[in-house]
Coordinates of C-alpha atoms in Angstrom, one line a residue:
M399 CA 40.1 55.4 -8.6
I400 CA 38.8 57.6 -11.4
L401 CA 38.1 61.1 -9.6
V402 CA 36.5 64.0 -11.6
S403 CA 36.0 67.4 -10.7
A404 CA 35.5 69.3 -13.5
F405 CA 35.2 68.8 -17.2
C406 CA 36.1 70.9 -20.1
N407 CA 34.3 71.3 -23.8
L408 CA 37.5 70.9 -25.9
P409 CA 37.6 71.0 -29.7
V410 CA 37.3 67.4 -31.1
T411 CA 40.2 66.3 -33.5
Q412 CA 39.5 64.0 -36.2
A413 CA 41.8 61.1 -37.2
A414 CA 42.1 61.1 -40.8
T415 CA 43.3 57.7 -40.6
V416 CA 40.1 56.2 -38.8
E417 CA 37.2 55.3 -41.5
R418 CA 34.1 56.8 -39.2
P419 CA 31.4 54.3 -38.8
N420 CA 27.7 55.6 -38.4
I421 CA 26.4 55.2 -35.0
I422 CA 23.2 54.2 -33.7
F423 CA 21.7 53.8 -30.6
I424 CA 18.4 52.4 -29.7
L425 CA 17.4 53.2 -26.4
A426 CA 14.2 51.4 -24.9
D427 CA 12.0 52.9 -22.1
D428 CA 11.8 50.6 -18.8
L429 CA 12.8 47.8 -20.6
G430 CA 14.0 44.8 -18.1
Y431 CA 17.3 42.9 -18.3
G432 CA 15.0 39.7 -18.5
D433 CA 12.7 41.0 -21.3
L434 CA 14.4 39.9 -24.3
G435 CA 14.7 36.5 -25.5
C436 CA 18.8 36.6 -25.8
Y437 CA 18.7 37.5 -22.0
G438 CA 16.4 34.5 -21.1
Q439 CA 12.8 35.7 -22.0
Q440 CA 10.6 32.8 -22.6
Q441 CA 7.2 34.4 -23.3
I442 CA 7.3 37.6 -25.1
R443 CA 8.9 37.4 -28.5
T444 CA 12.0 39.2 -29.5
P445 CA 13.5 37.8 -32.9
H446 CA 14.6 41.1 -34.5
L447 CA 16.6 41.9 -31.3
D448 CA 17.9 38.3 -30.5
R449 CA 19.4 38.2 -34.3
L450 CA 21.0 41.5 -33.2
A451 CA 22.5 39.9 -30.4
S452 CA 23.5 36.7 -32.4
E453 CA 25.3 39.2 -35.0
G454 CA 26.8 40.9 -32.5
M455 CA 27.9 40.9 -28.8
R456 CA 25.7 40.7 -25.4
F457 CA 26.7 42.3 -22.4
T458 CA 25.9 40.9 -19.3
R459 CA 27.3 43.3 -16.9
F460 CA 26.1 46.7 -18.1
Y461 CA 24.6 49.4 -16.2
A462 CA 22.0 52.2 -16.9
G463 CA 23.0 55.5 -15.8
S464 CA 20.2 55.8 -13.1
T465 CA 16.9 53.9 -12.4
V466 CA 14.5 56.5 -13.7
C467 CA 14.4 58.2 -17.0
A468 CA 16.4 61.8 -16.9
P469 CA 19.3 61.1 -15.0
S470 CA 19.8 58.2 -17.0
R471 CA 19.7 59.7 -20.0
C472 CA 21.9 62.7 -18.9
T473 CA 24.7 60.3 -18.0
L474 CA 24.4 58.7 -21.7
M475 CA 24.4 61.8 -23.3
T476 CA 27.4 63.6 -21.2
G477 CA 30.0 61.0 -20.2
L478 CA 29.3 62.1 -16.5
H479 CA 27.7 59.8 -13.8
T480 CA 25.0 61.2 -11.4
G481 CA 27.1 62.4 -8.7
H482 CA 28.7 65.0 -11.7
C483 CA 26.3 65.4 -14.4
L484 CA 23.5 68.3 -14.2
I485 CA 20.3 66.4 -14.2
R486 CA 20.2 64.0 -11.2
G487 CA 16.7 63.4 -11.1
N488 CA 13.4 63.2 -12.8
R489 CA 12.5 67.1 -12.1
R490 CA 12.4 69.2 -15.1
V491 CA 15.4 70.7 -15.7
D492 CA 17.4 72.1 -18.9
L493 CA 20.6 71.0 -19.8
R494 CA 22.8 74.3 -19.9
D495 CA 24.6 75.8 -22.8
K496 CA 27.9 74.9 -21.3
D497 CA 27.0 71.2 -20.9
Y498 CA 28.8 68.8 -23.5
T499 CA 26.9 66.0 -25.2
V500 CA 28.2 63.2 -27.2
A501 CA 26.0 64.8 -30.3
E502 CA 28.0 68.0 -30.0
M503 CA 31.3 65.9 -29.9
L504 CA 30.4 64.0 -33.3
Q505 CA 28.3 66.8 -34.8
G506 CA 31.7 68.9 -34.4
A507 CA 33.9 66.1 -36.2
G508 CA 31.5 66.0 -39.2
Y509 CA 28.6 63.6 -38.1
K510 CA 25.0 64.4 -39.3
T511 CA 23.3 63.8 -36.1
G512 CA 19.4 63.1 -35.2
M513 CA 17.0 62.5 -32.2
F514 CA 13.7 61.0 -32.5
G515 CA 11.7 60.0 -29.5
K516 CA 11.7 61.0 -25.7
W517 CA 14.4 63.8 -25.0
G518 CA 13.7 64.6 -21.2
L519 CA 16.7 67.1 -21.0
G520 CA 14.9 70.2 -21.7
S521 CA 11.9 72.2 -22.4
E522 CA 10.3 74.3 -25.2
G523 CA 12.5 77.5 -25.4
G524 CA 15.2 76.2 -23.3
T525 CA 18.9 75.8 -23.2
G526 CA 18.4 71.7 -23.4
L527 CA 16.5 71.8 -26.4
P528 CA 18.4 69.1 -28.7
N529 CA 19.1 71.2 -31.4
R530 CA 21.1 73.5 -28.7
Q531 CA 22.6 70.5 -27.5
G532 CA 24.2 68.8 -30.7
F533 CA 21.6 67.6 -32.8
D534 CA 21.0 68.8 -36.3
A535 CA 17.2 67.0 -36.3
F536 CA 14.9 66.2 -33.6
F537 CA 11.2 64.9 -33.8
G538 CA 9.5 63.6 -30.7
Y539 CA 8.9 64.6 -26.9
L540 CA 10.8 67.0 -24.8
D541 CA 8.9 66.3 -21.5
Q542 CA 8.7 63.0 -19.8
S543 CA 5.1 63.3 -18.7
H544 CA 3.8 64.4 -22.3
A545 CA 5.8 61.1 -23.6
H546 CA 3.5 59.0 -21.4
N547 CA 1.0 59.7 -23.9
Y548 CA 1.2 57.5 -26.6
Y549 CA -1.6 59.1 -28.7
P550 CA -0.6 63.1 -27.8
T551 CA -2.1 65.9 -29.6
F552 CA 1.3 67.2 -30.8
L553 CA 4.9 66.2 -30.7
I554 CA 8.0 68.7 -31.4
R555 CA 9.9 68.9 -34.6
D556 CA 13.2 70.6 -33.7
T557 CA 11.7 73.8 -31.7
E558 CA 8.1 73.8 -32.8
R559 CA 4.9 72.1 -31.9
E560 CA 3.5 69.7 -34.7
P561 CA -0.2 69.0 -33.9
L562 CA -1.4 65.5 -34.2
D563 CA -5.3 64.0 -35.1
N564 CA -5.6 62.6 -31.7
V565 CA -8.2 63.8 -29.1
V566 CA -7.0 64.6 -25.5
P567 CA -9.9 65.8 -23.4
R568 CA -8.1 66.9 -20.3
P569 CA -4.4 67.6 -21.3
G570 CA -2.0 68.5 -18.3
K571 CA 0.2 71.5 -19.0
Q572 CA 2.8 69.4 -20.4
G573 CA 0.7 67.6 -22.9
Q574 CA 0.4 64.8 -20.8
G575 CA -3.3 62.8 -20.5
V576 CA -5.3 59.9 -21.9
A577 CA -6.8 60.4 -25.5
S578 CA -10.6 59.8 -26.2
E579 CA -9.8 59.6 -29.7
K580 CA -6.9 57.3 -30.7
K581 CA -6.1 57.9 -34.3
T582 CA -2.0 58.5 -34.6
Y583 CA 0.4 56.2 -32.5
S584 CA 3.5 58.3 -31.6
H585 CA 5.9 55.6 -32.0
D586 CA 5.2 54.8 -35.5
L587 CA 5.8 58.6 -36.4
I588 CA 8.9 58.4 -34.4
M589 CA 10.2 55.4 -36.2
E590 CA 9.3 56.8 -39.8
E591 CA 11.2 59.7 -39.0
A592 CA 14.5 57.7 -38.0
L593 CA 14.0 55.7 -41.0
R594 CA 14.0 59.0 -43.0
F595 CA 16.7 60.0 -41.3
V596 CA 19.0 57.2 -42.4
D597 CA 17.7 57.3 -45.9
Q598 CA 18.7 61.2 -46.1
N599 CA 21.9 60.7 -44.8
H600 CA 23.5 57.7 -45.3
D601 CA 26.3 58.5 -47.8
K602 CA 27.7 60.5 -44.6
P603 CA 28.7 59.7 -41.2
F604 CA 25.7 60.2 -39.2
F605 CA 24.6 59.6 -35.3
L606 CA 21.3 58.6 -34.6
Y607 CA 19.8 58.5 -31.0
L608 CA 16.5 56.7 -30.9
P609 CA 15.2 56.6 -27.4
V610 CA 11.8 55.2 -28.0
T611 CA 9.2 55.3 -25.4
I612 CA 8.2 51.6 -25.7
P613 CA 7.3 49.9 -23.1
H614 CA 7.0 52.8 -20.8
A615 CA 3.5 52.8 -19.6
N616 CA 1.3 56.1 -19.6
N617 CA 0.9 56.8 -16.3
E618 CA -2.0 58.8 -16.6
A619 CA -4.2 55.9 -17.6
G620 CA -4.2 53.8 -14.6
D621 CA -4.3 50.3 -15.1
A622 CA -5.0 50.8 -19.0
G623 CA -1.5 52.6 -19.2
M624 CA -0.1 49.9 -21.4
E625 CA -0.9 51.6 -24.6
V626 CA -0.1 49.9 -28.1
P627 CA -2.4 49.8 -31.5
D628 CA -3.1 46.1 -30.9
L629 CA -2.1 43.2 -28.7
G630 CA -1.1 41.1 -31.4
I631 CA -0.1 37.6 -31.1
Y632 CA -0.9 37.7 -27.4
A633 CA -4.4 38.7 -27.9
D634 CA -5.7 35.3 -27.1
R635 CA -3.3 34.5 -24.0
D636 CA -4.6 33.8 -20.8
W637 CA -3.2 36.8 -19.3
P638 CA -4.1 40.0 -17.8
E639 CA -4.8 42.8 -20.2
P640 CA -1.7 45.2 -19.0
E641 CA 0.5 42.0 -19.4
K642 CA -0.6 41.5 -22.8
G643 CA 0.0 45.0 -23.4
R644 CA 3.3 44.9 -22.2
A645 CA 4.4 42.0 -24.2
A646 CA 2.7 43.2 -27.5
M647 CA 4.6 46.9 -27.0
I648 CA 8.1 44.8 -26.6
T649 CA 7.3 42.7 -29.8
Y650 CA 6.1 45.8 -31.6
L651 CA 9.6 47.8 -30.9
D652 CA 11.2 44.4 -31.9
R653 CA 9.6 44.5 -35.4
D654 CA 10.8 48.3 -36.0
V655 CA 14.1 47.5 -34.7
G656 CA 14.0 44.6 -37.7
R657 CA 12.8 47.7 -40.0
L658 CA 15.8 49.5 -39.2
L659 CA 18.2 46.8 -39.4
Q660 CA 16.9 45.7 -43.2
K661 CA 17.1 49.6 -43.6
L662 CA 21.2 49.6 -43.5
K663 CA 21.2 46.5 -45.8
D664 CA 19.1 47.9 -48.4
L665 CA 21.1 51.1 -48.2
N666 CA 24.6 49.0 -48.4
I667 CA 25.5 50.5 -45.3
D668 CA 25.1 47.5 -43.0
D669 CA 29.2 46.8 -42.4
R670 CA 30.0 50.6 -41.7
T671 CA 27.2 51.0 -39.2
I672 CA 27.7 50.1 -35.2
V673 CA 24.4 49.6 -33.7
F674 CA 23.7 49.6 -29.8
F675 CA 20.6 48.5 -28.0
S676 CA 20.0 49.1 -24.4
S677 CA 17.3 50.4 -22.0
D678 CA 17.3 53.5 -19.4
N679 CA 16.5 51.4 -16.5
G680 CA 15.1 48.7 -15.2
P681 CA 11.5 47.7 -15.5
H682 CA 8.2 49.3 -14.3
N683 CA 5.5 48.5 -12.2
E684 CA 3.0 51.0 -13.8
G685 CA -0.1 51.1 -16.0
G686 CA -1.3 47.9 -14.5
S687 CA 1.6 45.8 -15.3
N688 CA 3.6 44.1 -12.8
S689 CA 7.2 43.2 -13.8
E690 CA 7.4 39.9 -12.0
F691 CA 4.7 38.3 -14.4
F692 CA 7.4 37.7 -16.8
N693 CA 10.3 38.0 -14.5
S694 CA 11.2 41.2 -16.4
S695 CA 14.4 41.7 -14.3
G696 CA 15.4 38.3 -14.8
S697 CA 16.7 36.8 -11.5
L698 CA 17.9 40.0 -10.1
R699 CA 16.2 41.8 -7.2
G700 CA 14.3 44.9 -7.7
S701 CA 13.1 47.0 -11.0
K702 CA 12.6 50.8 -11.8
R703 CA 13.3 53.2 -9.0
Y704 CA 15.1 51.0 -6.8
L705 CA 19.3 50.9 -7.1
Y706 CA 19.1 47.0 -6.7
E707 CA 20.6 45.1 -9.5
G708 CA 17.2 44.8 -11.2
G709 CA 16.9 48.8 -11.1
I710 CA 19.8 49.5 -13.1
R711 CA 21.6 46.5 -14.8
V712 CA 20.1 46.8 -18.3
P713 CA 20.7 44.6 -21.7
L714 CA 23.3 45.9 -23.8
I715 CA 23.7 44.5 -27.8
V716 CA 26.3 46.0 -29.8
R717 CA 26.4 44.8 -33.5
W718 CA 29.2 46.0 -36.1
P719 CA 29.3 43.4 -39.0
G720 CA 33.0 42.4 -39.9
K721 CA 34.3 44.4 -36.9
I722 CA 32.4 42.9 -33.3
A723 CA 32.6 39.4 -33.4
A724 CA 29.1 37.9 -34.1
D725 CA 27.3 35.6 -31.4
S726 CA 29.9 36.9 -28.4
Q727 CA 29.1 37.7 -24.9
S728 CA 31.1 40.1 -22.5
D729 CA 31.1 40.3 -18.7
H730 CA 32.8 43.7 -19.0
V731 CA 31.4 46.0 -16.6
G732 CA 30.4 49.2 -17.8
A733 CA 27.7 51.9 -17.4
F734 CA 25.9 54.6 -19.8
W735 CA 28.5 57.1 -19.1
D736 CA 31.1 55.2 -21.1
F737 CA 28.9 55.6 -24.3
L738 CA 30.6 59.0 -24.9
P739 CA 34.1 58.1 -25.2
T740 CA 33.5 54.6 -26.5
A741 CA 31.9 56.6 -29.7
A742 CA 34.9 59.0 -29.8
D743 CA 36.9 56.1 -29.9
L744 CA 35.1 54.2 -32.6
A745 CA 34.9 57.5 -34.7
G746 CA 38.7 58.4 -34.1
I747 CA 38.0 61.7 -32.4
Q748 CA 39.3 63.1 -29.2
P749 CA 36.7 63.0 -26.3
P750 CA 36.8 66.0 -24.0
K751 CA 39.1 65.5 -20.4
G752 CA 37.3 65.0 -17.5
M753 CA 34.8 62.2 -18.2
D754 CA 33.8 59.5 -15.8
G755 CA 33.3 57.2 -18.5
L756 CA 36.1 54.7 -20.2
S757 CA 35.9 53.8 -23.8
F758 CA 35.1 49.7 -24.0
A759 CA 35.7 49.9 -27.8
P760 CA 38.8 47.7 -27.0
T761 CA 36.2 45.1 -25.5
L762 CA 34.0 45.5 -28.9
L763 CA 36.8 45.2 -31.4
G764 CA 38.9 42.8 -29.5
K765 CA 41.8 45.2 -29.9
G766 CA 44.0 47.0 -27.6
Q767 CA 44.0 47.0 -23.8
Q768 CA 40.6 47.4 -22.2
K769 CA 40.8 49.8 -19.2
E770 CA 38.8 49.0 -16.2
H771 CA 36.5 51.0 -13.6
D772 CA 37.6 50.8 -10.1
H773 CA 34.2 51.5 -9.0
L774 CA 30.6 52.7 -10.4
Y775 CA 28.8 55.3 -8.6
W776 CA 24.9 56.3 -8.5
E777 CA 22.6 58.3 -6.4
F778 CA 18.9 58.4 -6.6
H779 CA 16.7 61.1 -5.2
E780 CA 13.7 59.6 -4.4
H781 CA 13.0 56.6 -1.5
G782 CA 14.9 59.1 0.8
K783 CA 17.9 59.7 -1.2
I784 CA 20.4 56.9 -1.8
Q785 CA 23.7 56.2 -2.8
A786 CA 25.2 53.4 -4.5
L787 CA 28.5 51.9 -5.6
L788 CA 29.6 48.6 -7.4
I789 CA 33.2 47.8 -6.2
E790 CA 35.3 44.6 -6.1
N791 CA 32.2 42.8 -7.0
H792 CA 30.3 44.0 -4.0
K793 CA 27.2 46.5 -4.1
A794 CA 27.1 48.9 -1.5
L795 CA 23.9 50.9 -0.8
R796 CA 23.3 53.8 1.6
G797 CA 20.2 55.5 2.4
L798 CA 20.2 59.1 3.8
G799 CA 21.2 59.3 7.4
K800 CA 21.4 55.2 7.4
E801 CA 24.6 52.9 7.5
V802 CA 26.0 51.2 4.7
I803 CA 24.5 47.8 3.2
L804 CA 26.8 45.8 1.6
Y805 CA 26.3 42.7 -0.7
N806 CA 28.9 40.1 -2.3
L807 CA 27.6 39.8 -5.8
N808 CA 29.4 36.4 -6.5
D809 CA 27.9 34.9 -3.6
D810 CA 24.9 36.9 -3.2
P811 CA 23.8 37.9 -6.8
Q812 CA 20.2 38.9 -5.5
E813 CA 21.3 40.9 -2.9
T814 CA 19.8 39.4 0.2
K815 CA 22.6 39.4 3.1
D816 CA 24.2 42.2 4.1
I817 CA 27.9 41.6 4.9
A818 CA 28.7 45.1 6.0
S819 CA 29.8 44.0 9.5
T820 CA 32.0 41.3 7.9
R821 CA 34.2 44.0 6.0
P822 CA 34.5 47.4 8.0
D823 CA 37.5 47.7 5.6
L824 CA 35.4 48.1 2.6
V825 CA 32.8 49.8 4.1
K826 CA 35.5 52.6 5.3
R827 CA 36.2 53.1 1.4
V828 CA 33.0 52.9 0.5
E829 CA 32.1 55.9 2.3
Q830 CA 35.0 57.9 1.5
I831 CA 34.0 57.3 -2.2
F832 CA 30.3 58.4 -1.6
T833 CA 31.8 61.7 -0.8
Q834 CA 34.6 61.8 -3.2
E835 CA 32.5 61.0 -6.4
R836 CA 29.7 63.8 -6.0
S837 CA 30.2 67.4 -6.9
P838 CA 27.8 69.6 -4.8
S839 CA 24.2 70.2 -6.4
D840 CA 21.7 72.6 -5.2
K841 CA 18.9 71.1 -6.9
W842 CA 19.9 68.0 -5.6
P843 CA 21.7 68.0 -2.3
L844 CA 22.8 65.2 -0.3
R845 CA 23.8 65.5 3.5
Y846 CA 26.5 62.8 4.5
N847 CA 26.2 60.2 7.1
T848 CA 29.6 60.6 8.4
G849 CA 29.7 57.8 11.0
S850 CA 31.2 53.9 10.3
R851 CA 29.9 50.8 11.4

């Protein structure tokens, strides 16, 4: 059992014998487990991501940090799950100066660090700004609701607003809204900045964090929320307009992943760059789109905002030519909080103590002994507050003031049959872990139901 009560910001130690790879993490927004061709999607075209999978390793049991944006990203950056990290829900809370991120770790080891896209962990003038959390360069959205709008009137460069030529008649306080004049698509600007960052830093180790906003909906636009410059190859499909938009957005992102991969080849840094691709949570049912239309959760139950498998199991593809076996697949069970120690392992540096995460570099490289989690823990502060645990290939969930629900994922991967009454021993252990695996939080309190079945 891995128990964590605190963590410390220790200086990183570079291992001189390790050639440090460039590290790229591309994070899609609300992309489901079943939205890519390499994960079984039949209607949405994703040729470049499918090629990424054929040239690398595809994971089938990898989990997001949460089932909504901010806490999931917090676990990815800090190596702590939602029982220990600062940001456990979608409220506007800044990371603190004392919080330690993967960017700070890599920056301290000599990496050039850049973040382009949606941050969600800090506000203008606050301690959570990317530039105060280990990133040398930032361009994109700080606020999540601002990031709903693909045609905003401004984006943030480092710490300052950069005006755009879009017109939003009644913008919200954070810049959210619906543009009446759509001239500049924010995703295009973000991708150009990411490509420029690679161009400018290809001769030194770099960490590129690219949390794009596709295919999140513009929630302020109602049923017209799937904002994309054009519907592309889907324009003439006999589908509802929002579903055409969803498909077009995913294929649009796929095209840009292809552009980034080509950039690596053009700069002759392909074989010293490891690329991760994943999604922050399961597929949404917003902007007029329905995740069931494309079977975006695959065969899994649930979607965004649910701790069922469909809300938190996400695609993970990792490619490093010559290092990671091409066209390989892994059923290793991991989660977002494993990224920080994995990045440390790959870069040959020492991560800080007290992380919840475990490096899965041994799985990626086929070398060394892979440590396995005893369990994975989540808590979610919507729908009445819910805790979830993955343990012994069982999934346990508990709502506030309710009893534990238990599913055997081997026999019941769609989580339809509660077997808690048949496993009182495991239920008791789950209840103990639910208590042990979280530190107190004034912003996200939980009161435990201590009664057993």
